Amino acid sequence: MLSESERAEIDAERAHYPDAQAVSIEALRIVQAHRGWVSDEALTAVADYLVVPVADLEGVATFYNMIFRQPVGRNVVLYCDSVSCYVMGCERVRDGLCSSLGLQPGETTADQRYTLLPVVCLGACDHAPVVMINQDLHHDVDAERLAELLESYP
Amino acid sequence: MNAEMQPLTARIRPGQVIDLRAYENAGGYQALRAVLGKREPASVRETVQAAKLSGRGGAGFNTGLKWSFVPVDEKDGPHYLVCNCDEMEPGTFKDRLLVEHDPHQLIEGMVLSAYAICAEVAYIFIRGEYHAGIQALRQALAEATASGLLGANILNSGFSLQIHLHPSAGRYICGEETALISALEGRRAVPRAKPPFPQRSGLWGRPTVVNNVETLCNVPHILRNGVDWYLSLSRSDAHGGTKIYGVSGRVCTPGAWEMPLGVSAREVIEGRAGGMRAGVQLRGFLPGGASTDFLTTEHLDVPLTYEAVSKAGSRLGTGTMILLDDQTSVVGMLRNLEHFFAQESCGWCTPCRDGLPWIESMLGDLLAGRGQHGDLQVLEEYCVTLGPGKTFCAHAPGAVEPLQSALRYFRADFEALIPQADLIGSGA
Amino acid sequence: MVRIQVDGQSHEVEAGGNVLEACLELGYDLPYFCWHPALGSVGACRQCAVIQLPDQSEQPGRIVMGCMTPVQDGMRLSLQAEPAVAFREQVVELLMTNHPHDCPVCEEGGECHLQDMTLMTGHHTRRYRGRKRTHRNQDLGPFINHEMNRCIACYRCTRFYRDYAGGTDLQVQASANRVYFGRAEEGALENHFSGNLVEVCPTGVFTDRVFSAHYARKWDLQTSPSICMHCSLGCNVTPGERAGSLRRVQNRYHAAINGYFLCDRGRYGWQHVQTGARLRNVRKKQDGVWQDVPAETAFAGLPGPRKLLGIGSPRASVEANFALRELVGAESFSMGVSRRERAVLRVCWEILRNTAARVVSLREIEQADAVLVLGEDLAHSAPRMALSVRQATRNAGFARADAAGIPRWQDQSVRTHAQNERSPLLVAHTYETELDSIATASLQADPGQIENIARAIAHKLDRRARKGPRLDGAAGAFVQAAVQAFSGARSPVVICGTSLRSENLLEACANIAHGLQARGTQVGLAMVMQECNSLAAAMLGGTSLEAIAEQAADATLLVLENDLYRRMPPERVQDLLHNADEVIVFDHLQTATVQAADRAVPVAAFGEGDGSYVNQEGRAQRAFQVFLPAAPIRESWRWLADLARALNLRDRVPWTRQDQVVEACAERLPAFSRLPEAAPDATFRMHGQRIPRQPHRYSGRTALHAGRSVHEPQPPLDPDTPLSWSMEGWAGQRPPALIASTWSPGWNSVQSWNKFQDEIGGSLRGGDSGVRLLSGGESDAAWYAYGDAPDQPAAGLWIVARPDLFSAEELSAQGDAIRQRQIPPHCALHPEDAGALGLQDTDLVNVTLADGSVCQLPLRLTGRVAPGVACVPLDAERAHWDLPARGQVRALGAQR
């Protein structure tokens, strides 16, 4: 079941498009913003609400990188692994994050505090390497000072 | 900064969003006031075509000409304008600058462009990760709507436009205009066959124009200052205006700068980016994002125009350069690039879907010391097989551009990774 | 026509097509995967690459995809140029990077398009050293296996399932080289055409689960051209047999009927032949106990030709029915259906014979620009027709694409451009049918109102058609919509049928067609019937069961392939059987009627005999024997010939060969005068040779029977057909009626149909098989002055039957796989009616008819049923109910 505010937000987006199918991605993003991820139940609820086939919605949900079909931690740590950040040392950042968090990319800490994921170019290549935690973009990340950065996200 | 010479970025200050008042104080929305209801859409199209504004997303096609394919006389349903702000080309960070700092410039450009193609609904397709840009645009759209610069019957001109913001759920292929249209329709972002072109059959089968952020931002300035002025900004005869060039990699001051279209790579890299960091040597550069062929130090004086870069063997693309230096593994960089392209393939056509992962795995083998004699030949073969005209869209051809040029310019770097025993064993 | 050059050879091809189709039509072997003749082009697989050469220069040209490139006059192409050859090989090399190479254990092996195309491109050596991506498979229900690791991502499955067949529960998921074609979660595929995935998939991702459980290679299957027995459409099928058992049914291409696709009932409905309660011996009831007796004594001790009565059957062949009719005499012959069904069938026959409209094939329905369906749930009563109607709704979208210059074969662009633009489809029935979701107007109304709607439309179109009562509200709007839809239509089609057992409805629909014809419109008319030979039964004539029952006293009653308990209430059947002196039932299943008989004679089931069938469009077609059943099973007419001999009536049924029966029928009955043209007769030869039922590679001819004898037995002779019981003979081009299975060098899969067509998607070489015994377009058609519509029942409800795909048809419903897809029976009722009756959803209710029929069903409330209507499943338990009829729905236990 979708919450009232989820439905209201979906309805607001719905008004921007000529059909319900078009609002699929927005609806998934809305539900994810509320719940952190899109569970099977949430997927079905959105499909029912929009009256689109659940298979279609699953096809959409699994296509886009930023729709999470598995639970994520409270803080989603995205490290850019695209070419400019590669040149500027993103592999060190990745290794640093993995060892600080005790995770491999794609995993979530046992305390549900962090999920570590790679992300493609965040368009801040003049400040590579970059990391995005939740909605915060961190420039010129120093692989030596990651623990400090992570600590600021409870 | 000179507003005349840098019309797109002169107002931009770090950390600031130019609000409606500041934008109007700097001459913003004057073009809109001068055009809506006062000039015919056809004349707007002709002006933009005459100004030789070319698409800044990478293809470099004349924008006015692109608009002219919209069947404006057949009004049996809506026309759509879509702003492509799905900036996801690795190494590209110019559109972000424009939307985060000067959203009204884009909105004015969109209203004028929509007017030119008789569209009454427009969408801004923006990367979901561009939180600051989304925020700035939401605010600006609200301001513009509240001031009658957007919405129904804009400034009593009789022209109406709704602009909706669509944050993407993240997928590189959405930058391809037909894939972007699929995504806006709430589908998997799989490109569509062309023809029919979107101007004829785009969003929901209706005439649609998809333009890049930077392209649209140029429109108000052209209409305000005229064609001659716009042409004079450029050093190229074939294209008008400025271009936002950028540099990332091991330079002293990476960044993006609005410069006359047609400056040389050296002017950007050495002049603006301050040259290479101490102890680092430049070996080559991707002139316009990840999906362009390498150029080398021999090409530093090539003017950064669509034609000259193409003649040098690459593409101007987005105009944001990624530098390869002597401290960086060529094959490692290539593997990184091909990993990106393999991962971001939509999965529709065979060469792209199954070819790129193979290329990635071959490069991985090379790096892991498992390369074999003959691998480079296979890589070269597939650079041809995944080339232009053979795949459904431009994703795979773009993906093999850096590879094919790296195999040409830096072949020794590849060969050095193949174990000698294998070279001997296979009689090489 | 335009002129093109292919590798220096000049050819004329049809303008407007694409290069791939043109090359295939010209006989070139150009490999492809994503393109499908019925699904069009999408340019995904990149396999059909050719070189397009510049006009006259010697430039090398460029690679283009054949399927996405329109043919143009003066075009120069090369298939053989090295870059094209290399590219095509590389595409297969790429497809094979992840393919598991498990051909030896794959059901598709030997008839796999991927195998064929791999060989065709010349790819043979694997250079990819990386890991293969793997997937988890899903349980997709009883019909289909899922093996995703074999997938080459051609997208045909979802394009067929969703775009073509309207399914919603199969979709591509994920992306890049992890694309996955499956359901959101495990479970049976819901769409009723899911079985086609087996043939649409170019490799072994979707395979036939029923076949797989009892598997044989394609080259080990003995096949014959056959006809589906499970509804009135006469879809062409190819049953395959090995070692005495039927293994599978595949689609057999027929351009005018089923094209490339079958419904799931048609594909999986054959299992009763193997696992049904078969009657395999002659049996006699002695002192109330059944005993098997030798076949020679089947008719020993009969009282003599005193008084013979025969009950024919709409599910038996023309030959069987005709032989029985000859034996007992026309006056003593019953069509084998109830009085009410007989009446509507006779009206159908009368209308189809005389109508001014064209009696349309499914192909013609697909080309209609407006379709009106009255009183039929096509998705269940004529499923393949529903698929054709679905295609017809695309025609407005095609017109839109035409206007934008998008070629019709460019499938995705056409669909995108067309959006939801649909040609008019209007459906009125007693409940909401599946087609209603794509209908431009749909209405749920009681049977009387549907008759009135038909009259109103007819009258509005042409004042000469008798007027019905005034309609307003939703019914009036529906009439208005229909008249409007027809006013702009150039090739509309009117579809009705026997489901509502309404002569008035049929006649009113005939008047609609007549009115449209009078306006100069090329109108088509289709009438759906219930069984595979319903129309033939009507053409043969005969009395109803009720009428024959009145003559039954002291008669020897012969019942032909007919379970009377599905036709009349059990008391009446018992009376009939009891009154007869001796009851002999000829059937292949141990039906309730067999149980109640005195003698039972085992006859050929589907695939076990030859026979002719007349589909709803009046096309007579021949189904050929696929395998020789174990003795004493034989075709009914052969038993009837024996019986005639035993009764000293040999001159009435004197035949020993199939052709003799067919010829006699054609001579005796004018309606069947063209029956012999349905297929070549037994003397037909290709280059002096018979057509083999077994493929060239058929293995184990000796070994199969080595347990009995090491000597290779001589193949039996077939006196009835030009087919042989062996692999010897002519397997090349032959008349379509004799093509069971296609093969051409390099083409082992079902894709090889293109080698038997002149035009892709057109008729097989030699023309559409079968013979039309009627065609419509009669000039002296008259207006029908139907009777009054039944009044709204003062009290009670209309009880109507819902013919569920997997439950309604007698034979298919007995198959194991089909049974698993049957939905639990329930009574559907509109919430308003339930409210008035004080009933709740899921209550157990008694459904009662005025004639005393009663059953218990759980109630399901749904707004999809017309108010005033209660809908019950047409299944084994309720097949004899005389529906629609007035009745009551009451909470269980309530007093009358």
PDB file of N, CA, C and O in Angstrom, chain A residues 52-92:
ATOM      1  N   VAL A  52      -0.543  -0.039 -14.372  1.00  0.00           N
ATOM      2  CA  VAL A  52       0.369  -0.533 -15.408  1.00  0.00           C
ATOM      3  C   VAL A  52       0.764  -1.950 -15.008  1.00  0.00           C
ATOM      4  O   VAL A  52       0.769  -2.269 -13.816  1.00  0.00           O
ATOM      5  N   PRO A  53       1.072  -2.812 -15.979  1.00  0.00           N
ATOM      6  CA  PRO A  53       1.431  -4.181 -15.624  1.00  0.00           C
ATOM      7  C   PRO A  53       2.680  -4.205 -14.740  1.00  0.00           C
ATOM      8  O   PRO A  53       3.628  -3.445 -14.981  1.00  0.00           O
ATOM      9  N   VAL A  54       2.649  -5.047 -13.731  1.00  0.00           N
ATOM     10  CA  VAL A  54       3.775  -5.106 -12.805  1.00  0.00           C
ATOM     11  C   VAL A  54       5.043  -5.541 -13.545  1.00  0.00           C
ATOM     12  O   VAL A  54       6.153  -5.105 -13.215  1.00  0.00           O
ATOM     13  N   ALA A  55       4.893  -6.362 -14.589  1.00  0.00           N
ATOM     14  CA  ALA A  55       6.065  -6.789 -15.363  1.00  0.00           C
ATOM     15  C   ALA A  55       6.699  -5.590 -16.075  1.00  0.00           C
ATOM     16  O   ALA A  55       7.923  -5.488 -16.162  1.00  0.00           O
ATOM     17  N   ASP A  56       5.865  -4.683 -16.559  1.00  0.00           N
ATOM     18  CA  ASP A  56       6.394  -3.483 -17.210  1.00  0.00           C
ATOM     19  C   ASP A  56       7.172  -2.641 -16.210  1.00  0.00           C
ATOM     20  O   ASP A  56       8.253  -2.137 -16.501  1.00  0.00           O
ATOM     21  N   LEU A  57       6.579  -2.488 -15.039  1.00  0.00           N
ATOM     22  CA  LEU A  57       7.224  -1.641 -14.037  1.00  0.00           C
ATOM     23  C   LEU A  57       8.534  -2.267 -13.578  1.00  0.00           C
ATOM     24  O   LEU A  57       9.525  -1.569 -13.351  1.00  0.00           O
ATOM     25  N   GLU A  58       8.538  -3.584 -13.468  1.00  0.00           N
ATOM     26  CA  GLU A  58       9.781  -4.266 -13.097  1.00  0.00           C
ATOM     27  C   GLU A  58      10.823  -4.074 -14.200  1.00  0.00           C
ATOM     28  O   GLU A  58      12.007  -3.869 -13.925  1.00  0.00           O
ATOM     29  N   GLY A  59      10.380  -4.120 -15.441  1.00  0.00           N
ATOM     30  CA  GLY A  59      11.295  -3.888 -16.563  1.00  0.00           C
ATOM     31  C   GLY A  59      11.926  -2.506 -16.480  1.00  0.00           C
ATOM     32  O   GLY A  59      13.104  -2.322 -16.780  1.00  0.00           O
ATOM     33  N   VAL A  60      11.145  -1.540 -16.046  1.00  0.00           N
ATOM     34  CA  VAL A  60      11.643  -0.168 -15.901  1.00  0.00           C
ATOM     35  C   VAL A  60      12.544  -0.071 -14.660  1.00  0.00           C
ATOM     36  O   VAL A  60      13.652   0.453 -14.716  1.00  0.00           O
ATOM     37  N   ALA A  61      12.056  -0.623 -13.555  1.00  0.00           N
ATOM     38  CA  ALA A  61      12.791  -0.503 -12.291  1.00  0.00           C
ATOM     39  C   ALA A  61      14.180  -1.121 -12.398  1.00  0.00           C
ATOM     40  O   ALA A  61      15.141  -0.605 -11.839  1.00  0.00           O
ATOM     41  N   THR A  62      14.276  -2.227 -13.106  1.00  0.00           N
ATOM     42  CA  THR A  62      15.560  -2.921 -13.176  1.00  0.00           C
ATOM     43  C   THR A  62      16.450  -2.354 -14.280  1.00  0.00           C
ATOM     44  O   THR A  62      17.585  -2.778 -14.430  1.00  0.00           O
ATOM     45  N   PHE A  63      15.918  -1.426 -15.051  1.00  0.00           N
ATOM     46  CA  PHE A  63      16.723  -0.836 -16.125  1.00  0.00           C
ATOM     47  C   PHE A  63      17.581   0.310 -15.609  1.00  0.00           C
ATOM     48  O   PHE A  63      18.717   0.489 -16.036  1.00  0.00           O
ATOM     49  N   TYR A  64      17.027   1.077 -14.691  1.00  0.00           N
ATOM     50  CA  TYR A  64      17.705   2.305 -14.276  1.00  0.00           C
ATOM     51  C   TYR A  64      18.617   2.064 -13.069  1.00  0.00           C
ATOM     52  O   TYR A  64      18.257   1.342 -12.143  1.00  0.00           O
ATOM     53  N   ASN A  65      19.775   2.690 -13.138  1.00  0.00           N
ATOM     54  CA  ASN A  65      20.801   2.457 -12.117  1.00  0.00           C
ATOM     55  C   ASN A  65      20.370   2.908 -10.730  1.00  0.00           C
ATOM     56  O   ASN A  65      20.781   2.346  -9.728  1.00  0.00           O
ATOM     57  N   MET A  66      19.565   3.959 -10.669  1.00  0.00           N
ATOM     58  CA  MET A  66      19.316   4.583  -9.382  1.00  0.00           C
ATOM     59  C   MET A  66      18.003   4.163  -8.743  1.00  0.00           C
ATOM     60  O   MET A  66      17.535   4.797  -7.811  1.00  0.00           O
ATOM     61  N   ILE A  67      17.395   3.116  -9.274  1.00  0.00           N
ATOM     62  CA  ILE A  67      16.252   2.520  -8.579  1.00  0.00           C
ATOM     63  C   ILE A  67      16.797   1.302  -7.853  1.00  0.00           C
ATOM     64  O   ILE A  67      17.358   0.398  -8.464  1.00  0.00           O
ATOM     65  N   PHE A  68      16.656   1.310  -6.549  1.00  0.00           N
ATOM     66  CA  PHE A  68      17.214   0.225  -5.738  1.00  0.00           C
ATOM     67  C   PHE A  68      16.144  -0.824  -5.499  1.00  0.00           C
ATOM     68  O   PHE A  68      15.145  -0.566  -4.833  1.00  0.00           O
ATOM     69  N   ARG A  69      16.385  -2.008  -6.019  1.00  0.00           N
ATOM     70  CA  ARG A  69      15.421  -3.098  -5.810  1.00  0.00           C
ATOM     71  C   ARG A  69      15.855  -3.990  -4.659  1.00  0.00           C
ATOM     72  O   ARG A  69      15.269  -5.042  -4.411  1.00  0.00           O
ATOM     73  N   GLN A  70      16.912  -3.567  -3.968  1.00  0.00           N
ATOM     74  CA  GLN A  70      17.303  -4.249  -2.744  1.00  0.00           C
ATOM     75  C   GLN A  70      17.449  -3.193  -1.666  1.00  0.00           C
ATOM     76  O   GLN A  70      17.731  -2.032  -1.966  1.00  0.00           O
ATOM     77  N   PRO A  71      17.303  -3.592  -0.399  1.00  0.00           N
ATOM     78  CA  PRO A  71      17.392  -2.604   0.671  1.00  0.00           C
ATOM     79  C   PRO A  71      18.776  -1.952   0.701  1.00  0.00           C
ATOM     80  O   PRO A  71      19.776  -2.605   0.383  1.00  0.00           O
ATOM     81  N   VAL A  72      18.814  -0.691   1.053  1.00  0.00           N
ATOM     82  CA  VAL A  72      20.090   0.003   1.207  1.00  0.00           C
ATOM     83  C   VAL A  72      20.172   0.560   2.628  1.00  0.00           C
ATOM     84  O   VAL A  72      19.166   0.630   3.346  1.00  0.00           O
ATOM     85  N   GLY A  73      21.374   0.933   2.997  1.00  0.00           N
ATOM     86  CA  GLY A  73      21.577   1.492   4.332  1.00  0.00           C
ATOM     87  C   GLY A  73      21.045   2.914   4.427  1.00  0.00           C
ATOM     88  O   GLY A  73      20.558   3.480   3.445  1.00  0.00           O
ATOM     89  N   ARG A  74      21.168   3.483   5.641  1.00  0.00           N
ATOM     90  CA  ARG A  74      20.667   4.857   5.830  1.00  0.00           C
ATOM     91  C   ARG A  74      21.405   5.842   4.941  1.00  0.00           C
ATOM     92  O   ARG A  74      20.858   6.844   4.519  1.00  0.00           O
ATOM     93  N   ASN A  75      22.691   5.561   4.729  1.00  0.00           N
ATOM     94  CA  ASN A  75      23.497   6.443   3.892  1.00  0.00           C
ATOM     95  C   ASN A  75      24.001   5.672   2.682  1.00  0.00           C
ATOM     96  O   ASN A  75      24.626   4.625   2.827  1.00  0.00           O
ATOM     97  N   VAL A  76      23.699   6.212   1.534  1.00  0.00           N
ATOM     98  CA  VAL A  76      24.167   5.564   0.309  1.00  0.00           C
ATOM     99  C   VAL A  76      25.416   6.312  -0.166  1.00  0.00           C
ATOM    100  O   VAL A  76      25.359   7.509  -0.460  1.00  0.00           O
ATOM    101  N   VAL A  77      26.519   5.593  -0.172  1.00  0.00           N
ATOM    102  CA  VAL A  77      27.800   6.190  -0.543  1.00  0.00           C
ATOM    103  C   VAL A  77      28.095   5.816  -1.992  1.00  0.00           C
ATOM    104  O   VAL A  77      28.280   4.643  -2.318  1.00  0.00           O
ATOM    105  N   LEU A  78      28.086   6.824  -2.855  1.00  0.00           N
ATOM    106  CA  LEU A  78      28.340   6.588  -4.278  1.00  0.00           C
ATOM    107  C   LEU A  78      29.721   7.142  -4.617  1.00  0.00           C
ATOM    108  O   LEU A  78      29.970   8.334  -4.424  1.00  0.00           O
ATOM    109  N   TYR A  79      30.584   6.256  -5.067  1.00  0.00           N
ATOM    110  CA  TYR A  79      31.885   6.792  -5.517  1.00  0.00           C
ATOM    111  C   TYR A  79      31.898   6.744  -7.041  1.00  0.00           C
ATOM    112  O   TYR A  79      31.487   5.756  -7.655  1.00  0.00           O
ATOM    113  N   CYS A  80      32.342   7.817  -7.651  1.00  0.00           N
ATOM    114  CA  CYS A  80      32.383   7.867  -9.105  1.00  0.00           C
ATOM    115  C   CYS A  80      33.525   6.990  -9.599  1.00  0.00           C
ATOM    116  O   CYS A  80      34.647   7.104  -9.117  1.00  0.00           O
ATOM    117  N   ASP A  81      33.226   6.113 -10.537  1.00  0.00           N
ATOM    118  CA  ASP A  81      34.291   5.252 -11.078  1.00  0.00           C
ATOM    119  C   ASP A  81      34.491   5.504 -12.571  1.00  0.00           C
ATOM    120  O   ASP A  81      34.981   4.645 -13.286  1.00  0.00           O
ATOM    121  N   SER A  82      34.075   6.695 -13.044  1.00  0.00           N
ATOM    122  CA  SER A  82      34.245   6.976 -14.468  1.00  0.00           C
ATOM    123  C   SER A  82      35.626   7.555 -14.746  1.00  0.00           C
ATOM    124  O   SER A  82      36.435   7.743 -13.840  1.00  0.00           O
ATOM    125  N   VAL A  83      35.872   7.880 -16.000  1.00  0.00           N
ATOM    126  CA  VAL A  83      37.251   8.001 -16.479  1.00  0.00           C
ATOM    127  C   VAL A  83      38.045   9.130 -15.830  1.00  0.00           C
ATOM    128  O   VAL A  83      39.205   8.932 -15.447  1.00  0.00           O
ATOM    129  N   SER A  84      37.433  10.297 -15.634  1.00  0.00           N
ATOM    130  CA  SER A  84      38.206  11.390 -15.047  1.00  0.00           C
ATOM    131  C   SER A  84      38.600  11.042 -13.615  1.00  0.00           C
ATOM    132  O   SER A  84      39.723  11.313 -13.186  1.00  0.00           O
ATOM    133  N   CYS A  85      37.666  10.458 -12.902  1.00  0.00           N
ATOM    134  CA  CYS A  85      37.970  10.063 -11.532  1.00  0.00           C
ATOM    135  C   CYS A  85      38.962   8.897 -11.526  1.00  0.00           C
ATOM    136  O   CYS A  85      39.760   8.761 -10.602  1.00  0.00           O
ATOM    137  N   TYR A  86      38.915   8.071 -12.556  1.00  0.00           N
ATOM    138  CA  TYR A  86      39.896   6.982 -12.656  1.00  0.00           C
ATOM    139  C   TYR A  86      41.295   7.575 -12.777  1.00  0.00           C
ATOM    140  O   TYR A  86      42.221   7.181 -12.066  1.00  0.00           O
ATOM    141  N   VAL A  87      41.409   8.549 -13.670  1.00  0.00           N
ATOM    142  CA  VAL A  87      42.717   9.186 -13.868  1.00  0.00           C
ATOM    143  C   VAL A  87      43.185   9.828 -12.556  1.00  0.00           C
ATOM    144  O   VAL A  87      44.364   9.798 -12.214  1.00  0.00           O
ATOM    145  N   MET A  88      42.230  10.346 -11.813  1.00  0.00           N
ATOM    146  CA  MET A  88      42.601  11.065 -10.596  1.00  0.00           C
ATOM    147  C   MET A  88      42.579  10.163  -9.352  1.00  0.00           C
ATOM    148  O   MET A  88      42.644  10.672  -8.229  1.00  0.00           O
ATOM    149  N   GLY A  89      42.456   8.881  -9.562  1.00  0.00           N
ATOM    150  CA  GLY A  89      42.674   7.977  -8.427  1.00  0.00           C
ATOM    151  C   GLY A  89      41.434   7.456  -7.737  1.00  0.00           C
ATOM    152  O   GLY A  89      41.444   7.211  -6.530  1.00  0.00           O
ATOM    153  N   CYS A  90      40.372   7.224  -8.464  1.00  0.00           N
ATOM    154  CA  CYS A  90      39.153   6.724  -7.802  1.00  0.00           C
ATOM    155  C   CYS A  90      39.310   5.305  -7.267  1.00  0.00           C
ATOM    156  O   CYS A  90      38.584   4.892  -6.371  1.00  0.00           O
ATOM    157  N   GLU A  91      40.267   4.577  -7.813  1.00  0.00           N
ATOM    158  CA  GLU A  91      40.425   3.209  -7.300  1.00  0.00           C
ATOM    159  C   GLU A  91      40.946   3.237  -5.866  1.00  0.00           C
ATOM    160  O   GLU A  91      40.587   2.384  -5.048  1.00  0.00           O
ATOM    161  N   ARG A  92      41.787   4.231  -5.575  1.00  0.00           N
ATOM    162  CA  ARG A  92      42.255   4.369  -4.188  1.00  0.00           C
ATOM    163  C   ARG A  92      41.084   4.759  -3.287  1.00  0.00           C
ATOM    164  O   ARG A  92      40.961   4.288  -2.166  1.00  0.00           O
TER     165      ARG A  92
END
